[in-house]
Amino acid sequence: MYTELQNFLKKELSSIEEAGLYKKEREILSSQQAKIRVGDKDVLNFCANNYLGLSNNSRVIDAAKKAMDSHGFGMSSVRFICGTQDMHKQLERAISDYFGTEDTILYASCFDANGGLFEPLMGPEDAIISDALNHASIIDGVRLSKAVRYRYANGNMEDLERQLQLAQAQRFRIIATDGVFSMDGNVAPLDRIVELAEKYKAIVMVDECHSAGVVGPTGRGITELYNLRGKVEVLTGTLGKAFGGAVGGFTTGKKEIIDLLRQRSRPYLFSNSVPPAVVGASLEVFRMLSQSDEIHDKLAANIKHFIGGMKAAGFDIKPTQSAICAVMLYDARLSQQMAAALFDEGIYVTGFYYPVVPKDQARIRVQVSAGHSIEDLDKCKDAFIKVARKFGVLK
Ligand SMILES: *Cc1c(COP(=O)(O)O)cnc(C)c1O
């Protein structure tokens, strides 16, 4: 039985390889942090979403261990049968406090949070208006809903307005957008989106995965950046990036929306509870962030230092308001060759090209972390300059 499918899969795999799109995974021998061990090499890591440098923080690790001692390893259940511990409720409250929202529901990942959001909320009479560059998990979540779908060009408010006008034919409308778009590092124009939502009677959903912990004066995300705390109906986010980097996701926002998700959201109802170690560690993360803005201040200073330095050196950097710095090279091969040369210089970064980014928009993406020292950032910049001169990108 398998032979025919096997041959088909082999062909499929070789066509992926021939197109140069086969993803190879480098094995890291250390924990996730600024300096990591890859094979027999120590390199500075500039391609993790470890924005607050908490992935290997000792307070977070101790909290995970303590939670395992007090609450065990796994829950062997979903939340509504016998999988809810006191800690789950405490973490949901801590996340609501952090974002200034009414209530929060935990998921095993933000992929699940987005996957389980739209189907219970929006029926065939309703409309979802989605940014064209939204994350795959939002796209999949929208597909699972029977609502009428509209799409607007990335951050394009004229287009959003047109789509909202068309969507007046439906009963309820939800605008869905990433907070920070991960390839450029640009933020969604949330002030304009909320204005249009009011004008055209829509609610707003923002995915905070790359913005929470990063943007806004104290890092509390896109609603803090735009002075709209508590004004956006639904936010989704991950515990797998700035907030410790393990796993877990959440949806936070209006009380009735969260309540209905607890009743009807399929990834919540039919998938296991977030394990105690992750919950305990995440509680410690939100405790640390509520006690002091020091870590976020360091991230903000690091971003300023690095991007300022790269621009002064003459690099073409996409306008960014986040910890994502896209060094534009425009040529796919060059992006791969330069990333490899940077690795040889001890700098781990990734080159992206079509179809991950638009044609002729190849780039190397650098992600800055509070875990980097100024010395790390300068080493990265100096390596970029050295390699860029070699490839004729800088004179
Ligand atoms: C990473 C990411 C997700 C998925 O989060 P997980 O918790 O890893 O599943 C969803 N949306 C966006 C915008 C992301 O960047």
PDB file of C-alpha atoms and ligand atoms in Angstrom, residues 49 51 107-114 133-138 177-182 205 207-211 236-241 246-250 324 365, ligand 1:
ATOM      1  CA  ASN A  49      12.259  35.167  19.803  1.00  0.00           C
ATOM      2  CA  TYR A  51      13.155  39.104  23.402  1.00  0.00           C
ATOM      3  CA  TYR A 107      -4.114  27.348  25.451  1.00  0.00           C
ATOM      4  CA  ALA A 108      -1.303  24.908  24.723  1.00  0.00           C
ATOM      5  CA  SER A 109       0.033  27.422  22.160  1.00  0.00           C
ATOM      6  CA  CYS A 110      -0.915  30.640  20.401  1.00  0.00           C
ATOM      7  CA  PHE A 111      -1.403  28.531  17.287  1.00  0.00           C
ATOM      8  CA  ASP A 112      -4.250  26.891  19.228  1.00  0.00           C
ATOM      9  CA  ALA A 113      -5.494  30.222  20.599  1.00  0.00           C
ATOM     10  CA  ASN A 114      -5.825  31.576  17.047  1.00  0.00           C
ATOM     11  CA  LEU A 133       0.279  39.283   6.105  1.00  0.00           C
ATOM     12  CA  ASN A 134      -1.309  37.697   9.171  1.00  0.00           C
ATOM     13  CA  HIS A 135       0.365  34.678  10.769  1.00  0.00           C
ATOM     14  CA  ALA A 136      -0.451  31.180   9.464  1.00  0.00           C
ATOM     15  CA  SER A 137      -2.352  30.357  12.665  1.00  0.00           C
ATOM     16  CA  ILE A 138      -4.775  33.266  12.108  1.00  0.00           C
ATOM     17  CA  THR A 177      -4.282  41.634  12.609  1.00  0.00           C
ATOM     18  CA  ASP A 178      -0.828  40.777  13.885  1.00  0.00           C
ATOM     19  CA  GLY A 179       0.483  43.433  16.286  1.00  0.00           C
ATOM     20  CA  VAL A 180       4.042  43.263  14.920  1.00  0.00           C
ATOM     21  CA  PHE A 181       4.608  41.655  11.520  1.00  0.00           C
ATOM     22  CA  SER A 182       7.522  39.298  11.918  1.00  0.00           C
ATOM     23  CA  MET A 205      -8.515  41.209  17.369  1.00  0.00           C
ATOM     24  CA  ASP A 207      -2.163  38.837  17.800  1.00  0.00           C
ATOM     25  CA  GLU A 208       0.481  40.087  20.250  1.00  0.00           C
ATOM     26  CA  CYS A 209       3.059  37.315  19.729  1.00  0.00           C
ATOM     27  CA  HIS A 210       5.898  39.601  18.547  1.00  0.00           C
ATOM     28  CA  SER A 211       4.637  42.767  20.265  1.00  0.00           C
ATOM     29  CA  THR A 236      -3.993  36.608  21.550  1.00  0.00           C
ATOM     30  CA  GLY A 237      -0.411  35.883  22.564  1.00  0.00           C
ATOM     31  CA  THR A 238       2.225  33.270  23.265  1.00  0.00           C
ATOM     32  CA  LEU A 239       4.260  32.223  26.289  1.00  0.00           C
ATOM     33  CA  GLY A 240       6.784  30.897  23.774  1.00  0.00           C
ATOM     34  CA  LYS A 241       8.521  34.146  22.814  1.00  0.00           C
ATOM     35  CA  ALA A 246       8.668  27.422  26.515  1.00  0.00           C
ATOM     36  CA  VAL A 247       5.142  26.735  25.228  1.00  0.00           C
ATOM     37  CA  GLY A 248       1.655  28.009  25.866  1.00  0.00           C
ATOM     38  CA  GLY A 249      -0.655  30.638  24.504  1.00  0.00           C
ATOM     39  CA  PHE A 250      -3.615  32.712  25.569  1.00  0.00           C
ATOM     40  CA  ILE A 324      13.038  42.773  14.626  1.00  0.00           C
ATOM     41  CA  ARG A 365      16.487  39.114   9.963  1.00  0.00           C
TER      42      ARG A 365
HETATM   43  C1  LIG B   1       4.818  32.548  16.954  1.00  0.00           C
HETATM   44  C2  LIG B   1       3.494  33.046  16.553  1.00  0.00           C
HETATM   45  C3  LIG B   1       2.331  32.299  16.775  1.00  0.00           C
HETATM   46  C4  LIG B   1       2.373  30.912  17.332  1.00  0.00           C
HETATM   47  O1  LIG B   1       2.681  30.915  18.688  1.00  0.00           O
HETATM   48  P1  LIG B   1       2.969  29.509  19.418  1.00  0.00           P
HETATM   49  O2  LIG B   1       2.656  29.773  20.846  1.00  0.00           O
HETATM   50  O3  LIG B   1       4.389  29.170  19.147  1.00  0.00           O
HETATM   51  O4  LIG B   1       2.034  28.518  18.807  1.00  0.00           O
HETATM   52  C5  LIG B   1       1.115  32.872  16.442  1.00  0.00           C
HETATM   53  N1  LIG B   1       1.044  34.118  15.897  1.00  0.00           N
HETATM   54  C6  LIG B   1       2.149  34.843  15.653  1.00  0.00           C
HETATM   55  C7  LIG B   1       2.019  36.207  15.047  1.00  0.00           C
HETATM   56  C8  LIG B   1       3.407  34.332  15.957  1.00  0.00           C
HETATM   57  O5  LIG B   1       4.495  35.045  15.685  1.00  0.00           O
END
